[in-house]
Amino acid sequence: MNMKANLTPYIVSTDARAQAEFYIQALGGEIQSVMTHSELPGAAEEIKDKVMHMVLSVAGENVLFLSDAFGPVGTEGSIAFGLNFGDVDMARQAFANLAEGGTVIYSLELQPWGAHYGEVVDKFGIKWMIVQQG
């Protein structure tokens, strides 16, 4: 069987709107669409303003989906997003932006294999692997 599909990361967040705004500031991009629970008939009053589904473009044509969680959110160590940049200055800027309020795991440095590489966990607990290959 030969399957072909597009993979879109889906983030269940404690605050999807704030997380989306952080990524827009850190990486550039925009919210493409937002659907709240208020758009469904019979939605409970306490969740009407919660994000049911959001489409966010970041760092060019990359797409993330987000929604608000209804319980504990745990992503630490379970997922990582990789961004590969063609320009080292852009990679450094994205790394610095994502590190704001977060934790640097590995500084963005030139590696023995010839690429710049670094890891950062953003303030929402998402791990980002930033790569720049010449």
XYZ file of N, CA and C in Angstrom:
402
model
N 0.845 -1.167 0.000
C 0.000 0.000 0.000
C 0.898 1.240 0.000
N 0.622 2.154 -0.907
C 1.384 3.389 -1.022
C 0.471 4.564 -0.674
N 0.587 5.044 0.564
C -0.266 6.144 1.010
C 0.438 7.475 0.837
N -0.352 8.477 0.527
C 0.174 9.834 0.447
C -0.796 10.736 1.194
N -0.255 11.546 2.111
C -1.093 12.437 2.907
C -0.264 13.636 3.341
N -0.955 14.681 3.721
C -0.300 15.845 4.315
C -0.496 15.777 5.821
N 0.558 16.064 6.563
C 0.505 16.039 8.013
C 0.370 17.466 8.529
N -0.620 17.682 9.393
C -0.818 18.998 10.011
C -0.792 18.825 11.524
N 0.160 19.452 12.211
C 0.188 19.382 13.675
C -1.065 20.013 14.271
N -1.635 19.364 15.289
C -2.830 19.849 15.970
C -2.481 20.025 17.438
N -2.545 21.258 17.924
C -2.176 21.573 19.292
C -3.431 21.787 20.119
N -3.568 21.010 21.177
C -4.636 21.221 22.142
C -4.031 22.090 23.237
N -4.575 23.273 23.404
C -3.939 24.319 24.190
C -4.762 24.725 25.406
N -4.079 25.285 26.394
C -4.787 25.873 27.527
C -5.362 27.236 27.144
N -4.828 27.868 26.091
C -5.332 29.145 25.590
C -4.924 29.282 24.125
N -5.744 28.738 23.231
C -5.416 28.682 21.806
C -5.185 30.067 21.206
N -5.995 31.044 21.597
C -5.835 32.391 21.033
C -4.481 32.995 21.428
N -4.110 32.898 22.700
C -2.829 33.443 23.158
C -1.663 32.703 22.516
N -1.785 31.398 22.390
C -0.708 30.616 21.789
C -0.555 30.988 20.316
N -1.660 31.159 19.610
C -1.606 31.561 18.207
C -0.950 32.934 18.057
N -1.322 33.876 18.900
C -0.730 35.216 18.830
C 0.774 35.166 19.105
N 1.189 34.323 20.043
C 2.616 34.164 20.324
C 3.346 33.663 19.077
N 2.802 32.651 18.404
C 3.453 32.110 17.209
C 3.454 33.112 16.066
N 2.396 33.920 15.939
C 2.365 34.953 14.907
C 3.494 35.956 15.155
N 3.677 36.366 16.411
C 4.753 37.302 16.753
C 6.124 36.663 16.579
N 6.259 35.393 16.969
C 7.554 34.711 16.935
C 7.975 34.317 15.529
N 7.019 33.880 14.707
C 7.360 33.276 13.424
C 6.746 33.966 12.216
N 5.873 34.916 12.451
C 5.133 35.506 11.340
C 4.001 34.574 10.951
N 2.961 35.124 10.418
C 1.836 34.305 10.001
C 0.530 34.981 10.333
N -0.552 34.211 10.226
C -1.862 34.774 10.518
C -2.866 33.666 10.788
N -3.900 34.061 11.511
C -5.016 33.143 11.760
C -5.859 33.097 10.492
N -6.043 31.912 9.973
C -6.833 31.732 8.753
C -8.322 31.621 9.063
N -8.639 30.914 10.154
C -10.046 30.764 10.542
C -10.128 30.320 12.000
N -11.261 30.662 12.628
C -11.539 30.275 14.010
C -12.997 29.863 14.103
N -13.241 28.719 14.725
C -14.600 28.281 15.016
C -14.695 28.076 16.525
N -15.680 28.699 17.131
C -15.886 28.526 18.567
C -17.069 27.590 18.792
N -17.202 27.156 20.025
C -18.309 26.260 20.359
C -19.669 26.940 20.228
N -19.675 28.284 20.244
C -20.938 29.004 20.104
C -21.592 28.765 18.748
N -20.804 28.281 17.791
C -21.340 28.012 16.456
C -22.091 26.683 16.380
N -22.066 25.926 17.460
C -22.787 24.654 17.499
C -24.083 24.820 18.275
N -25.149 24.241 17.793
C -26.403 24.343 18.544
C -26.286 23.610 19.879
N -26.802 24.240 20.921
C -26.839 23.593 22.228
C -25.542 23.626 23.003
N -24.577 24.443 22.582
C -23.301 24.515 23.305
C -23.535 25.098 24.691
N -22.871 24.529 25.679
C -22.976 25.023 27.048
C -22.427 26.446 27.129
N -23.054 27.274 27.938
C -22.676 28.686 28.055
C -21.209 28.857 28.439
N -20.687 28.021 29.330
C -19.306 28.185 29.811
C -18.243 27.859 28.761
N -18.622 27.236 27.655
C -17.623 26.931 26.615
C -17.881 27.661 25.299
N -18.880 28.501 25.243
C -19.240 29.154 23.979
C -18.098 29.946 23.358
N -17.249 30.571 24.178
C -16.137 31.366 23.640
C -14.862 30.559 23.440
N -14.865 29.306 23.828
C -13.680 28.450 23.664
C -13.486 28.115 22.179
N -12.218 28.020 21.784
C -11.883 27.677 20.397
C -12.104 26.182 20.182
N -12.962 25.879 19.225
C -13.187 24.486 18.856
C -12.180 24.061 17.779
N -11.881 25.002 16.846
C -10.921 24.698 15.785
C -10.378 26.008 15.223
N -9.048 26.094 15.145
C -8.385 27.264 14.581
C -7.351 26.792 13.569
N -7.269 27.516 12.457
C -6.252 27.251 11.445
C -5.296 28.441 11.458
N -4.018 28.152 11.646
C -2.996 29.178 11.770
C -1.871 28.897 10.779
N -1.513 29.905 9.979
C -0.338 29.762 9.123
C 0.842 30.407 9.846
N 2.014 29.774 9.787
C 3.230 30.303 10.415
C 4.428 30.081 9.508
N 5.402 30.987 9.630
C 6.687 30.847 8.938
C 6.516 30.435 7.475
N 5.758 31.217 6.753
C 5.523 30.902 5.345
C 4.217 30.157 5.164
N 4.295 28.996 4.556
C 3.087 28.245 4.225
C 2.820 27.072 5.168
N 3.459 27.049 6.330
C 3.213 25.983 7.299
C 1.886 26.235 8.004
N 1.168 25.164 8.286
C -0.146 25.283 8.917
C -0.165 24.502 10.224
N -0.708 25.139 11.260
C -0.971 24.487 12.540
C -2.459 24.580 12.806
N -3.008 23.545 13.427
C -4.368 23.589 13.940
C -4.270 23.708 15.455
N -5.186 24.460 16.064
C -5.231 24.602 17.516
C -6.665 24.519 17.996
N -6.824 24.101 19.236
C -8.123 24.160 19.903
C -7.876 24.318 21.395
N -8.882 24.813 22.097
C -8.798 24.907 23.543
C -9.076 23.545 24.159
N -8.366 23.247 25.239
C -8.526 21.983 25.959
C -9.628 22.117 27.005
N -10.150 20.989 27.425
C -11.154 20.970 28.480
C -10.657 20.217 29.701
N -9.385 19.965 29.756
C -8.774 19.281 30.893
C -7.289 19.565 30.872
N -6.525 18.818 31.638
C -5.069 19.026 31.680
C -4.436 18.823 30.309
N -3.449 19.656 30.014
C -2.721 19.565 28.751
C -1.297 19.162 29.072
N -0.827 18.093 28.468
C 0.543 17.649 28.699
C 1.240 17.364 27.394
N 2.206 18.209 27.020
C 2.942 17.989 25.773
C 4.423 17.771 26.017
N 4.878 18.014 27.232
C 6.313 17.983 27.497
C 6.933 16.656 27.080
N 7.840 16.738 26.145
C 8.566 15.560 25.688
C 7.809 14.675 24.725
N 6.541 14.988 24.451
C 5.764 14.073 23.625
C 5.706 14.495 22.165
N 6.075 15.729 21.865
C 6.001 16.202 20.482
C 7.045 17.287 20.276
N 7.538 17.374 19.059
C 8.468 18.444 18.698
C 8.176 18.857 17.270
N 8.290 20.161 17.006
C 8.111 20.681 15.658
C 9.465 21.097 15.127
N 9.761 20.730 13.910
C 11.004 21.131 13.267
C 10.756 22.197 12.224
N 11.557 23.271 12.272
C 11.512 24.308 11.248
C 12.893 24.411 10.625
N 12.958 24.265 9.308
C 14.210 24.313 8.578
C 14.245 25.607 7.778
N 15.211 26.465 8.091
C 15.349 27.759 7.437
C 16.505 27.733 6.450
N 16.396 28.506 5.377
C 17.478 28.637 4.413
C 18.470 29.720 4.798
N 18.083 30.587 5.726
C 18.897 31.730 6.123
C 19.190 31.655 7.620
N 20.461 31.761 8.006
C 20.844 31.614 9.405
C 20.293 32.751 10.272
N 20.204 33.958 9.721
C 19.669 35.071 10.508
C 18.187 34.864 10.817
N 17.449 34.353 9.856
C 16.037 34.049 10.085
C 15.898 32.950 11.132
N 16.765 31.941 11.067
C 16.743 30.849 12.044
C 17.033 31.390 13.441
N 18.030 32.253 13.553
C 18.380 32.841 14.857
C 17.223 33.679 15.415
N 16.561 34.442 14.546
C 15.454 35.285 14.997
C 14.285 34.425 15.478
N 13.933 33.392 14.709
C 12.841 32.498 15.110
C 13.175 31.814 16.434
N 14.417 31.364 16.577
C 14.852 30.705 17.808
C 14.718 31.658 19.001
N 15.204 32.881 18.843
C 15.130 33.869 19.926
C 13.682 34.202 20.272
N 12.842 34.337 19.256
C 11.434 34.644 19.493
C 10.740 33.525 20.260
N 10.983 32.286 19.853
C 10.348 31.144 20.518
C 10.883 30.949 21.933
N 12.125 31.360 22.168
C 12.738 31.197 23.490
C 12.203 32.200 24.513
N 11.550 33.270 24.042
C 11.011 34.277 24.960
C 10.003 33.641 25.902
N 10.347 33.615 27.181
C 9.472 33.010 28.172
C 9.562 31.500 28.219
N 10.406 30.921 27.385
C 10.558 29.471 27.324
C 11.902 29.020 27.870
N 12.339 27.842 27.426
C 13.587 27.247 27.913
C 14.429 26.778 26.737
N 15.656 27.250 26.663
C 16.587 26.786 25.635
C 17.149 25.443 26.071
N 16.982 24.446 25.230
C 17.521 23.103 25.497
C 18.938 23.011 24.921
N 19.072 23.365 23.638
C 20.375 23.426 22.972
C 20.441 24.762 22.237
N 21.465 25.528 22.488
C 21.637 26.797 21.773
C 21.758 26.544 20.278
N 21.281 27.483 19.496
C 21.393 27.381 18.040
C 22.846 27.636 17.654
N 23.543 26.586 17.270
C 24.968 26.654 16.961
C 25.275 25.833 15.712
N 26.396 26.147 15.083
C 26.870 25.355 13.950
C 27.281 23.981 14.470
N 26.747 22.942 13.850
C 27.002 21.571 14.275
C 28.059 20.908 13.386
N 28.657 19.820 13.854
C 29.698 19.133 13.075
C 29.222 18.658 11.692
N 27.927 18.434 11.540
C 27.420 17.969 10.247
C 27.167 19.118 9.276
N 27.473 20.367 9.695
C 27.437 21.489 8.766
C 26.195 22.364 8.830
N 25.236 22.033 9.664
C 24.023 22.836 9.787
C 23.996 23.523 11.154
N 23.284 24.619 11.229
C 22.989 25.230 12.516
C 21.784 24.495 13.090
N 21.835 24.191 14.389
C 20.753 23.440 15.017
C 20.610 23.894 16.464
N 19.360 24.007 16.907
C 19.075 24.322 18.294
C 17.688 23.843 18.667
N 17.474 23.648 19.954
C 16.172 23.221 20.459
C 15.716 24.165 21.555
N 14.440 24.497 21.527
C 13.848 25.365 22.528
C 12.439 24.862 22.839
N 12.070 24.928 24.115
C 10.697 24.635 24.522
C 10.044 25.989 24.775
N 8.982 26.291 24.018
C 8.353 27.601 24.167
C 7.546 27.687 25.459
N 7.031 28.855 25.749
C 6.332 29.079 27.009
C 5.028 28.299 27.122
N 4.604 27.663 26.042
C 3.414 26.820 26.073
C 3.757 25.335 26.182
N 5.066 25.023 26.288
C 5.502 23.642 26.458
C 5.743 22.880 25.169
N 5.743 23.577 24.023
C 6.000 22.915 22.736
C 7.489 22.994 22.432
N 8.067 21.857 22.062
C 9.486 21.809 21.698
C 9.631 22.107 20.205
N 10.556 23.028 19.898
C 10.864 23.410 18.520
C 12.317 23.071 18.229
N 12.553 22.405 17.113
C 13.898 22.103 16.638
C 14.141 23.023 15.442
N 15.046 23.971 15.601
C 15.337 24.955 14.556
C 16.609 24.527 13.838
N 16.514 24.452 12.524
C 17.632 24.012 11.678
C 17.846 25.031 10.574
N 19.107 25.285 10.260
C 19.451 26.080 9.097
C 20.550 25.336 8.375
N 20.226 24.902 7.174
C 21.209 24.189 6.359
C 21.584 25.063 5.185
N 22.877 25.237 5.020
C 23.391 26.092 3.937
C 23.229 25.468 2.651
